[in-house]
Amino acid sequence: MEKYEILGLVGEGSYGMVMKCRNKETGRIVAIKKFLESEDDKMVKKIAMREIKLLKQLRHENLVNLLEVCKKKKRWYLVFEFVDHTVLDDLEMFPNGLDYNRVRKYLFQIIKGIGFCHSHNIIHRDIKPENILVSHSGIIKLCDFGFARTLAAPGETYTDYVATRWYRAPELLVGDIKYGKAVDIWAVGCLVTEMLIGEPLFPGDSDIDQLYHIMKNLGNLIPRHQELFYKNPLFAGVRLPEIKEVEPLEKRYPKLSAAVIEFTKRCLQIDPDKRPSCADLLQCDLFIKDDFAERFTQELKAKIQKERDHPLPKKSKISRKDKDDSGDERKMLLIQD
Ligand code: ADP
């Protein structure tokens, strides 16, 4: 690790911190993720090992590139290519939302990245604005695979894991142990409107409030999820909210186009079995209309090539604000099942 010079802190998560560093020999700028002391904390070790294992397997232009892994004095360090900023930084800069074309370009790549993970039977499980990195020329790189995991085999169940409440699908909220790729599709649905409007779609301040937000716009849970809710000891004595009048998304956000509403509603099917795959999503009007997918694929190829040839911009457009501990609910929350 001596070969790296620390330039500053770019992010802090529940299990470590991310620093911007320069390789003193090559001058290359990297992001180094330093995990907390690992030896005495089994959870941190498990998360670090999982992230390393998955990232070594997963190489794709829309996933953050792991350059090397080091261990020093009981700590694990992951060295990544440095990526300019996150979608959360964009949203902080444009609090009323990002423009439609930029959102389409981001979404297209987010879905490609998730689709690649899913094709390797890996679910990300924590898709949210701060885990979506954006390069200086607009190339998306998904990061934070600490909670990603391979799909459970039939009969196998998932144990404890951590996820951010606002992007959590109903099956996770009620404690369904049989969930799958559809949880990432749900998170994409929450992201679309947030990127366009600038406000989180379902900003619940507790798990029950989260369900209330969801049901207010999308209606009742499916019977299986209702049953699971009433069996879940975490909700003992609590009743599911009764929604007198559902406010559909098109009514809540009248300015959003029909293509956006259609896309969002497909991602936010309350029944996970009805949610589309990433491949299906890429066939939505949002991408097919005006030949966007075709045109953008060409544009993207050129951009990726250009970034390979010139990895560092002369000057970054967005300078990162110092990360403060805003205390909002985007934080990680522990689900035990
Ligand atoms: P944690 O698992 O501790 O939450 P993340 O992998 O989510 O760590 O990274 C935390 C933050 O660090 C991200 O939200 C982002 O701001 C920043 N970050 C992560 N990876 C990179 C990278 N490769 N380049 C630049 N910034 C990064």
Short mmCIF file of C-alpha atoms and ligand atoms in Angstrom, two decimals:
data_model
loop_
_atom_site.label_atom_id
_atom_site.label_comp_id
_atom_site.label_asym_id
_atom_site.label_seq_id
_atom_site.Cartn_x
_atom_site.Cartn_y
_atom_site.Cartn_z
CA MET A 1 0.00 0.00 0.00
CA GLU A 2 3.07 2.24 0.35
CA LYS A 3 3.00 2.94 -3.33
CA TYR A 4 -0.21 4.96 -2.90
CA GLU A 5 -0.45 8.54 -1.72
CA ILE A 6 -3.78 9.53 -0.14
CA LEU A 7 -5.48 12.52 -1.77
CA GLY A 8 -8.71 12.59 0.22
CA LEU A 9 -11.77 10.79 1.49
CA VAL A 10 -14.52 10.17 -1.06
CA GLY A 11 -16.94 7.96 0.78
CA GLU A 12 -17.67 6.28 4.02
CA GLY A 13 -19.88 3.25 4.38
CA SER A 14 -20.89 1.01 7.23
CA TYR A 15 -17.97 -1.35 6.72
CA GLY A 16 -15.12 0.87 5.70
CA MET A 17 -14.06 4.01 3.90
CA VAL A 18 -13.11 4.89 0.34
CA MET A 19 -10.13 7.16 -0.34
CA LYS A 20 -8.95 8.85 -3.50
CA CYS A 21 -5.26 7.95 -3.95
CA ARG A 22 -2.45 8.34 -6.45
CA ASN A 23 -0.05 5.60 -7.41
CA LYS A 24 3.31 7.30 -6.76
CA GLU A 25 5.04 5.27 -9.48
CA THR A 26 2.54 5.53 -12.33
CA GLY A 27 0.55 8.63 -11.33
CA ARG A 28 -2.68 6.66 -11.79
CA ILE A 29 -5.58 7.88 -9.69
CA VAL A 30 -7.45 5.10 -7.89
CA ALA A 31 -10.14 4.63 -5.25
CA ILE A 32 -9.06 2.49 -2.32
CA LYS A 33 -11.69 0.89 -0.17
CA LYS A 34 -10.38 0.12 3.27
CA PHE A 35 -12.42 -2.27 5.35
CA LEU A 36 -12.63 -1.94 9.10
CA GLU A 37 -10.45 -4.22 11.21
CA SER A 38 -11.46 -7.62 9.89
CA GLU A 39 -9.97 -10.26 12.19
CA ASP A 40 -12.34 -9.75 15.09
CA ASP A 41 -15.41 -8.87 13.09
CA LYS A 42 -16.83 -11.82 11.22
CA MET A 43 -19.42 -9.70 9.42
CA VAL A 44 -16.83 -7.32 7.94
CA LYS A 45 -14.68 -10.24 6.89
CA LYS A 46 -17.65 -11.96 5.25
CA ILE A 47 -18.60 -8.78 3.39
CA ALA A 48 -15.03 -8.08 2.25
CA MET A 49 -14.54 -11.65 1.05
CA ARG A 50 -17.86 -11.67 -0.76
CA GLU A 51 -17.10 -8.40 -2.54
CA ILE A 52 -13.63 -9.56 -3.57
CA LYS A 53 -14.88 -12.90 -4.85
CA LEU A 54 -17.72 -11.41 -6.85
CA LEU A 55 -15.73 -8.54 -8.31
CA LYS A 56 -13.00 -10.86 -9.51
CA GLN A 57 -15.66 -12.79 -11.40
CA LEU A 58 -17.52 -9.81 -12.75
CA ARG A 59 -15.87 -7.72 -15.44
CA HIS A 60 -18.12 -5.45 -17.42
CA GLU A 61 -17.91 -1.89 -18.73
CA ASN A 62 -20.79 -0.85 -16.43
CA LEU A 63 -19.36 -2.39 -13.26
CA VAL A 64 -16.55 -0.78 -11.29
CA ASN A 65 -13.19 -2.30 -12.15
CA LEU A 66 -11.21 -3.92 -9.34
CA LEU A 67 -7.49 -3.41 -9.94
CA GLU A 68 -5.92 -5.17 -6.98
CA VAL A 69 -6.54 -6.56 -3.50
CA CYS A 70 -4.09 -6.08 -0.62
CA LYS A 71 -4.05 -7.10 3.02
CA LYS A 72 -2.00 -5.17 5.50
CA LYS A 73 -2.05 -5.37 9.29
CA LYS A 74 -5.28 -7.40 9.40
CA ARG A 75 -7.06 -5.00 7.07
CA TRP A 76 -8.28 -5.62 3.55
CA TYR A 77 -7.86 -2.98 0.87
CA LEU A 78 -9.56 -3.05 -2.50
CA VAL A 79 -8.03 -0.87 -5.20
CA PHE A 80 -10.48 0.29 -7.89
CA GLU A 81 -10.28 2.50 -10.94
CA PHE A 82 -11.31 5.96 -9.74
CA VAL A 83 -14.68 7.10 -11.04
CA ASP A 84 -15.56 10.79 -11.08
CA HIS A 85 -18.79 11.04 -9.07
CA THR A 86 -22.05 9.29 -8.16
CA VAL A 87 -25.70 9.71 -9.19
CA LEU A 88 -26.27 11.03 -5.67
CA ASP A 89 -23.75 13.83 -6.37
CA ASP A 90 -25.67 14.62 -9.58
CA LEU A 91 -28.92 14.76 -7.62
CA GLU A 92 -27.38 17.06 -5.04
CA MET A 93 -26.26 19.33 -7.84
CA PHE A 94 -29.67 19.25 -9.59
CA PRO A 95 -32.19 18.97 -6.76
CA ASN A 96 -35.15 19.20 -9.15
CA GLY A 97 -34.01 16.18 -11.09
CA LEU A 98 -31.80 15.39 -14.07
CA ASP A 99 -32.80 15.95 -17.66
CA TYR A 100 -34.66 13.20 -19.48
CA ASN A 101 -31.90 12.32 -21.91
CA ARG A 102 -29.27 12.03 -19.24
CA VAL A 103 -31.62 9.79 -17.21
CA ARG A 104 -32.21 7.56 -20.25
CA LYS A 105 -28.48 7.22 -20.79
CA TYR A 106 -27.83 6.40 -17.15
CA LEU A 107 -30.71 3.94 -16.95
CA PHE A 108 -29.71 2.11 -20.09
CA GLN A 109 -26.26 1.46 -18.63
CA ILE A 110 -27.53 0.68 -15.13
CA ILE A 111 -29.77 -2.00 -16.63
CA LYS A 112 -26.88 -3.37 -18.73
CA GLY A 113 -24.72 -3.62 -15.57
CA ILE A 114 -27.45 -5.29 -13.53
CA GLY A 115 -28.33 -7.55 -16.47
CA PHE A 116 -24.73 -8.73 -16.60
CA CYS A 117 -24.79 -9.56 -12.86
CA HIS A 118 -28.11 -11.37 -13.26
CA SER A 119 -26.79 -13.38 -16.19
CA HIS A 120 -24.15 -14.65 -13.75
CA ASN A 121 -26.88 -15.38 -11.20
CA ILE A 122 -25.75 -12.56 -8.96
CA ILE A 123 -28.14 -10.11 -7.35
CA HIS A 124 -26.71 -6.74 -6.36
CA ARG A 125 -29.25 -6.12 -3.56
CA ASP A 126 -28.25 -2.53 -2.87
CA ILE A 127 -28.91 -0.49 -5.99
CA LYS A 128 -29.25 3.20 -4.99
CA PRO A 129 -27.91 6.59 -6.13
CA GLU A 130 -24.66 6.50 -4.12
CA ASN A 131 -23.75 3.07 -5.47
CA ILE A 132 -23.98 4.25 -9.06
CA LEU A 133 -20.73 5.85 -10.16
CA VAL A 134 -20.54 8.13 -13.20
CA SER A 135 -17.33 8.75 -15.13
CA HIS A 136 -16.41 12.18 -16.50
CA SER A 137 -17.85 11.26 -19.89
CA GLY A 138 -21.05 9.76 -18.46
CA ILE A 139 -20.18 6.08 -18.29
CA ILE A 140 -21.98 4.29 -15.47
CA LYS A 141 -20.17 1.91 -13.14
CA LEU A 142 -22.12 0.09 -10.46
CA CYS A 143 -20.20 -0.30 -7.21
CA ASP A 144 -20.52 -1.77 -3.73
CA PHE A 145 -20.85 -5.49 -4.18
CA GLY A 146 -20.52 -6.07 -0.44
CA PHE A 147 -24.10 -7.25 -0.23
CA ALA A 148 -24.38 -8.78 -3.64
CA ARG A 149 -24.64 -12.51 -3.62
CA THR A 150 -25.21 -15.49 -5.80
CA LEU A 151 -28.75 -16.67 -6.16
CA ALA A 152 -29.75 -19.24 -3.53
CA ALA A 153 -30.04 -22.78 -4.78
CA PRO A 154 -33.55 -24.31 -4.56
CA GLY A 155 -34.31 -24.94 -0.90
CA GLU A 156 -31.45 -22.75 0.30
CA THR A 157 -32.36 -19.52 2.04
CA TYR A 158 -30.54 -16.26 2.53
CA THR A 159 -29.37 -15.22 5.95
CA ASP A 160 -28.94 -11.75 7.35
CA TYR A 161 -28.13 -8.89 5.06
CA VAL A 162 -28.12 -5.17 4.96
CA ALA A 163 -29.99 -2.97 2.50
CA THR A 164 -31.22 0.55 2.14
CA ARG A 165 -34.88 0.89 3.02
CA TRP A 166 -36.10 3.33 0.38
CA TYR A 167 -35.15 1.03 -2.49
CA ARG A 168 -36.28 -2.18 -0.82
CA ALA A 169 -38.88 -4.33 -2.55
CA PRO A 170 -42.05 -5.44 -0.69
CA GLU A 171 -40.83 -9.06 -0.53
CA LEU A 172 -37.76 -7.90 1.43
CA LEU A 173 -39.80 -5.66 3.70
CA VAL A 174 -42.17 -8.46 4.74
CA GLY A 175 -39.23 -10.83 5.27
CA ASP A 176 -39.70 -13.24 2.38
CA ILE A 177 -36.70 -15.54 2.37
CA LYS A 178 -37.32 -16.51 -1.22
CA TYR A 179 -36.51 -13.38 -3.16
CA GLY A 180 -34.51 -13.02 -6.32
CA LYS A 181 -33.30 -10.81 -9.15
CA ALA A 182 -36.60 -8.91 -9.06
CA VAL A 183 -35.38 -6.98 -5.98
CA ASP A 184 -32.86 -5.16 -8.21
CA ILE A 185 -35.58 -4.38 -10.77
CA TRP A 186 -37.69 -2.82 -7.99
CA ALA A 187 -34.77 -0.59 -7.01
CA VAL A 188 -34.45 0.54 -10.66
CA GLY A 189 -38.13 1.56 -10.58
CA CYS A 190 -37.47 3.69 -7.48
CA LEU A 191 -34.43 5.24 -9.14
CA VAL A 192 -36.14 6.35 -12.37
CA THR A 193 -38.57 8.77 -10.79
CA GLU A 194 -35.99 9.94 -8.24
CA MET A 195 -33.55 10.81 -11.03
CA LEU A 196 -36.24 12.67 -12.99
CA ILE A 197 -37.98 14.46 -10.12
CA GLY A 198 -35.16 14.81 -7.62
CA GLU A 199 -37.05 13.39 -4.67
CA PRO A 200 -37.02 9.80 -3.43
CA LEU A 201 -40.08 7.85 -4.54
CA PHE A 202 -40.80 6.00 -1.28
CA PRO A 203 -38.95 7.71 1.58
CA GLY A 204 -40.13 5.51 4.44
CA ASP A 205 -38.82 6.24 7.92
CA SER A 206 -39.52 2.75 9.25
CA ASP A 207 -40.29 -0.60 7.61
CA ILE A 208 -44.03 -0.21 8.17
CA ASP A 209 -43.93 3.38 6.88
CA GLN A 210 -42.04 2.08 3.84
CA LEU A 211 -44.87 -0.39 3.15
CA TYR A 212 -47.38 2.41 3.60
CA HIS A 213 -45.61 4.59 1.01
CA ILE A 214 -45.55 1.70 -1.45
CA MET A 215 -49.18 0.71 -0.95
CA LYS A 216 -50.37 4.31 -1.22
CA ASN A 217 -49.15 4.43 -4.83
CA LEU A 218 -49.36 0.80 -5.87
CA GLY A 219 -52.19 -0.80 -3.91
CA ASN A 220 -52.32 -3.90 -1.71
CA LEU A 221 -49.58 -6.46 -1.28
CA ILE A 222 -50.07 -9.87 -2.86
CA PRO A 223 -51.71 -12.47 -0.54
CA ARG A 224 -48.40 -14.34 0.05
CA HIS A 225 -46.72 -11.14 1.24
CA GLN A 226 -49.70 -10.25 3.44
CA GLU A 227 -49.44 -13.67 5.08
CA LEU A 228 -45.69 -13.30 5.58
CA PHE A 229 -46.21 -9.88 7.12
CA TYR A 230 -48.66 -11.24 9.71
CA LYS A 231 -46.33 -14.16 10.50
CA ASN A 232 -43.26 -11.94 10.89
CA PRO A 233 -42.44 -11.45 14.60
CA LEU A 234 -40.94 -8.05 13.75
CA PHE A 235 -44.47 -6.86 12.93
CA ALA A 236 -46.21 -8.57 15.87
CA GLY A 237 -49.28 -6.58 16.83
CA VAL A 238 -49.00 -4.31 13.78
CA ARG A 239 -51.65 -4.21 11.08
CA LEU A 240 -50.96 -3.56 7.42
CA PRO A 241 -52.01 -0.04 6.42
CA GLU A 242 -55.48 0.29 4.93
CA ILE A 243 -55.38 2.42 1.86
CA LYS A 244 -58.67 4.18 1.13
CA GLU A 245 -57.60 5.60 -2.21
CA VAL A 246 -54.58 4.55 -4.23
CA GLU A 247 -52.80 7.47 -5.88
CA PRO A 248 -51.37 6.06 -9.11
CA LEU A 249 -47.93 7.26 -10.21
CA GLU A 250 -49.29 9.15 -13.22
CA LYS A 251 -51.44 11.19 -10.84
CA ARG A 252 -48.62 11.81 -8.40
CA TYR A 253 -46.23 12.83 -11.19
CA PRO A 254 -48.41 14.24 -14.01
CA LYS A 255 -45.39 15.69 -15.81
CA LEU A 256 -43.75 12.33 -16.44
CA SER A 257 -44.22 10.96 -19.96
CA ALA A 258 -46.29 7.86 -20.72
CA ALA A 259 -43.08 5.96 -21.59
CA VAL A 260 -41.54 6.76 -18.21
CA ILE A 261 -44.70 5.83 -16.32
CA GLU A 262 -44.99 2.55 -18.22
CA PHE A 263 -41.35 1.70 -17.50
CA THR A 264 -41.62 2.59 -13.81
CA LYS A 265 -44.85 0.66 -13.30
CA ARG A 266 -43.34 -2.44 -14.88
CA CYS A 267 -40.36 -2.29 -12.50
CA LEU A 268 -42.64 -1.65 -9.55
CA GLN A 269 -45.00 -4.59 -10.03
CA ILE A 270 -46.00 -5.44 -6.48
CA ASP A 271 -45.75 -9.14 -7.40
CA PRO A 272 -42.04 -9.92 -7.98
CA ASP A 273 -42.93 -12.68 -10.46
CA LYS A 274 -44.51 -10.07 -12.71
CA ARG A 275 -41.47 -7.79 -12.83
CA PRO A 276 -39.60 -7.88 -16.14
CA SER A 277 -36.02 -9.05 -16.64
CA CYS A 278 -33.30 -6.58 -17.61
CA ALA A 279 -33.52 -7.82 -21.20
CA ASP A 280 -37.27 -7.06 -21.22
CA LEU A 281 -36.66 -3.60 -19.79
CA LEU A 282 -34.29 -2.74 -22.61
CA GLN A 283 -37.17 -3.38 -25.02
CA CYS A 284 -39.42 -0.76 -23.37
CA ASP A 285 -40.65 2.25 -25.32
CA LEU A 286 -38.34 4.41 -23.23
CA PHE A 287 -35.34 2.96 -25.08
CA ILE A 288 -36.86 1.83 -28.36
CA LYS A 289 -38.64 5.06 -29.25
CA ASP A 290 -36.65 7.34 -31.58
CA ASP A 291 -34.01 4.59 -31.97
CA PHE A 292 -32.39 5.65 -28.72
CA ALA A 293 -30.92 2.21 -27.88
CA GLU A 294 -29.30 1.87 -31.28
CA ARG A 295 -27.89 5.39 -31.36
CA PHE A 296 -26.71 5.36 -27.78
CA THR A 297 -24.99 1.97 -28.11
CA GLN A 298 -22.77 3.47 -30.82
CA GLU A 299 -22.14 6.62 -28.79
CA LEU A 300 -21.26 4.54 -25.73
CA LYS A 301 -18.78 2.39 -27.63
CA ALA A 302 -16.94 5.50 -28.78
CA LYS A 303 -16.95 6.96 -25.26
CA ILE A 304 -15.62 3.78 -23.69
CA GLN A 305 -12.84 3.61 -26.25
CA LYS A 306 -11.97 7.25 -25.66
CA GLU A 307 -11.83 6.77 -21.89
CA ARG A 308 -9.56 3.76 -22.37
CA ASP A 309 -7.21 5.87 -24.45
CA HIS A 310 -7.40 8.91 -22.15
CA PRO A 311 -8.36 7.67 -18.69
CA LEU A 312 -8.07 11.06 -16.98
CA PRO A 313 -9.97 14.20 -17.92
CA LYS A 314 -8.18 17.53 -17.83
CA LYS A 315 -10.65 18.78 -15.28
CA SER A 316 -13.55 17.04 -13.62
CA LYS A 317 -16.93 18.71 -14.20
CA ILE A 318 -18.28 17.89 -10.78
CA SER A 319 -16.08 18.30 -7.76
CA ARG A 320 -17.09 16.15 -4.87
CA LYS A 321 -18.45 17.86 -1.85
CA ASP A 322 -17.04 16.67 1.45
CA LYS A 323 -19.26 13.81 2.41
CA ASP A 324 -21.19 14.72 5.50
CA ASP A 325 -23.10 12.42 7.73
CA SER A 326 -26.52 13.66 6.69
CA GLY A 327 -28.23 11.09 8.88
CA ASP A 328 -30.92 10.33 6.33
CA GLU A 329 -32.50 6.99 5.74
CA ARG A 330 -30.25 6.17 2.80
CA LYS A 331 -28.08 4.54 5.43
CA MET A 332 -27.73 0.82 5.62
CA LEU A 333 -30.19 -1.00 7.80
CA LEU A 334 -29.84 -4.47 9.10
CA ILE A 335 -32.48 -7.04 8.24
CA GLN A 336 -32.33 -10.27 10.15
CA ASP A 337 -34.34 -13.16 8.80
P1 ADP B 1 -19.41 0.90 1.41
O1 ADP B 1 -19.58 -0.56 1.11
O2 ADP B 1 -18.48 1.12 2.56
O3 ADP B 1 -20.70 1.65 1.49
P2 ADP B 1 -19.04 1.75 -1.31
O4 ADP B 1 -18.38 0.76 -2.21
O5 ADP B 1 -20.54 1.87 -1.40
O6 ADP B 1 -18.59 1.51 0.18
O7 ADP B 1 -18.43 3.19 -1.56
C1 ADP B 1 -18.80 4.29 -0.75
C2 ADP B 1 -18.71 5.55 -1.55
O8 ADP B 1 -17.35 5.73 -2.01
C3 ADP B 1 -19.55 5.56 -2.82
O9 ADP B 1 -20.86 6.02 -2.57
C4 ADP B 1 -18.76 6.54 -3.69
O10 ADP B 1 -19.08 7.87 -3.31
C5 ADP B 1 -17.31 6.27 -3.29
N1 ADP B 1 -16.68 5.30 -4.22
C6 ADP B 1 -16.74 3.97 -4.18
N2 ADP B 1 -16.03 3.40 -5.16
C7 ADP B 1 -15.48 4.41 -5.87
C8 ADP B 1 -14.65 4.49 -7.04
N3 ADP B 1 -14.21 3.40 -7.66
N4 ADP B 1 -14.31 5.72 -7.50
C9 ADP B 1 -14.73 6.81 -6.87
N5 ADP B 1 -15.53 6.83 -5.78
C10 ADP B 1 -15.91 5.64 -5.28
#
